[in-house]
Amino acid sequence: MTAEIIVVTSGKGGVGKTTTSASLATGLAMAGKKVAVIDFDVGLRNLDLIMGCERRVVYDFVNVVHGEATLKQSLIKDKRHDNLYVLAASQTRDKDALTQEGVEKVLDGLSEDGFDYVVCDSPAGIEKGAHLAMYFADHAVVVVNPEVSSVRDSDRILGLLASKTRRAERGDGAIKQHLLLTRYSPVRVANGDMLSVKDVEDILGINVVGVIPESEQVLAASNSGVPVILDENSQAGQAYHDTVARILGEERALRFLDVPKKGFLQRVFGG
Amino acid sequence: MTAALDATDACDLRFGQVGIANVRIKRVDAAALCEELERRVRSAPQLFARSAVVLDLSHLLNLPDDGAVDALLEAVRSAGMLPVGLAYGTSETEALARRMGLPLIAKFRAAYEPASGAIAPPVAPEPAAAPASTPAREAPAADPAPERAQGSLHHDGTVRSGQQIYARDRDLVVTGTVANGAEVIADGDIHVYGGLRGRAMAGAQGSADARIFVHDFRAELVAIAGHYRVFEQIPKDLEGQSVRCWLEGEKLLLARL
């Protein structure tokens, strides 16, 4: 039994890769899977903050890659889910500290330890860190914001996923590509300020696996170190739940795409 | 495989664009060539002395033998220029370059017109993104320079931003969309059955009768035989329409299908 490797990538920075990695990993763990989530953003580590385990990092990904610590020592068990582990990036090194053999060794080690899913949180860009994060992947979640520069960068990433990965090089069949639209604001789409789901699907030629609405709770959750998927009351949290279910093969309709109708009191008092 | 990723790579390998003079040979006469080039070097030594040049043999009716080419190269050298390779022509040129241990410099618009030795055609402007080399070089065909001999090159699905597809000596058929920032190039015609949002360059070796057909037109640039048009704004009457593109004389024309 080998672990399914999912890379969360985008090309562009600030679109929600780490937020998505944290929620995706947590969601898969809530579905009963044994999950590890790895921060590939060496030098700019964030995932530990979003997962709320920044004070428990002793050994990191680079230590394991260099054989300075074992996988067991470095994996941080999530405080809420027993079957969820975090492998933090090193803040003091740079991306050249990762090697392809080292990453392969870590991923093989996780497979041997019986992990079902490994979520790789890719750094922005298309340089070495991003390349290594996607190289061994079976699935790719391409995070895209509904604006033109993000869509362009995602297009580039989709091209790289189809050519510069182990599956592509070996001809093992294509990586499963999932497009995740984040920071979606139905109001701004209605006003014509933002690309719609259909625009993005048309330009990129693939369908979305989920649409995460722009939500204040995402920032609040990040700052408090709780993946937003755990906030059952937020639309973003619910949308991430739907997304995880779809990645696991369930069919669910897209939600939160329409402009919310104002209630009677809001119409009277404004707001 | 891993060597390319190792932080301690010995070098960076990149393709770039460099200016390089092209010496188009109209007749095989080493002495005359030397004399003519010497005159150029004398008139503008800053520009021509020790400048890198490419020998273009494509305007000769028959490719000279190895000895004659050696003499031509020596003539260029003694005139004070430095020959660095042969310009891309036919598969014979390719074989010749291999025998002489010289690189073949591929151009976007290599003017291969075997019979028209008299007048050099006007140099067409080359789009900035002309490929610096011939991607995906195939084995040379046995038949010398059959234009569009091998049927067409088919690409199923989307051409993503940053990707480049080149159909050498033939037509190119893309069934998906060519994204912004992607490039499709063919020596023959180009057909795009999805949207064209990137660049399409047909007749890349100078064939002026090449055409481009697009199902859903939103191109950044189209070019035929080096004549190109950039679309900062897509004309309203063409946007999203099925469009064909052809060359009439020096003019690049577009019309709805």
PDB file of C-alpha atoms in Angstrom, chain A residues 9-12 122-132 134 153 156-157 160:
ATOM      1  CA  THR A   9       0.469  24.291  -5.885  1.00  0.00           C
ATOM      2  CA  SER A  10      -0.335  27.468  -7.829  1.00  0.00           C
ATOM      3  CA  GLY A  11       2.686  29.253  -9.250  1.00  0.00           C
ATOM      4  CA  LYS A  12       1.546  32.528  -7.766  1.00  0.00           C
ATOM      5  CA  SER A 122       4.396  23.818  -2.494  1.00  0.00           C
ATOM      6  CA  PRO A 123       6.174  27.170  -2.360  1.00  0.00           C
ATOM      7  CA  ALA A 124       5.218  29.819  -4.910  1.00  0.00           C
ATOM      8  CA  GLY A 125       7.140  30.011  -8.146  1.00  0.00           C
ATOM      9  CA  ILE A 126       8.377  27.334 -10.501  1.00  0.00           C
ATOM     10  CA  GLU A 127      11.859  26.944  -9.068  1.00  0.00           C
ATOM     11  CA  LYS A 128      13.429  24.045  -7.261  1.00  0.00           C
ATOM     12  CA  GLY A 129      11.168  23.937  -4.198  1.00  0.00           C
ATOM     13  CA  ALA A 130       8.016  23.950  -6.297  1.00  0.00           C
ATOM     14  CA  HIS A 131       9.517  21.406  -8.684  1.00  0.00           C
ATOM     15  CA  LEU A 132      10.368  18.988  -5.893  1.00  0.00           C
ATOM     16  CA  MET A 134       5.187  18.360  -7.500  1.00  0.00           C
ATOM     17  CA  ASP A 153       0.383  31.257 -13.583  1.00  0.00           C
ATOM     18  CA  ARG A 156       1.909  27.417 -16.560  1.00  0.00           C
ATOM     19  CA  ILE A 157       1.793  25.094 -13.558  1.00  0.00           C
ATOM     20  CA  LEU A 160       4.622  21.692 -15.853  1.00  0.00           C
TER      21      LEU A 160
END
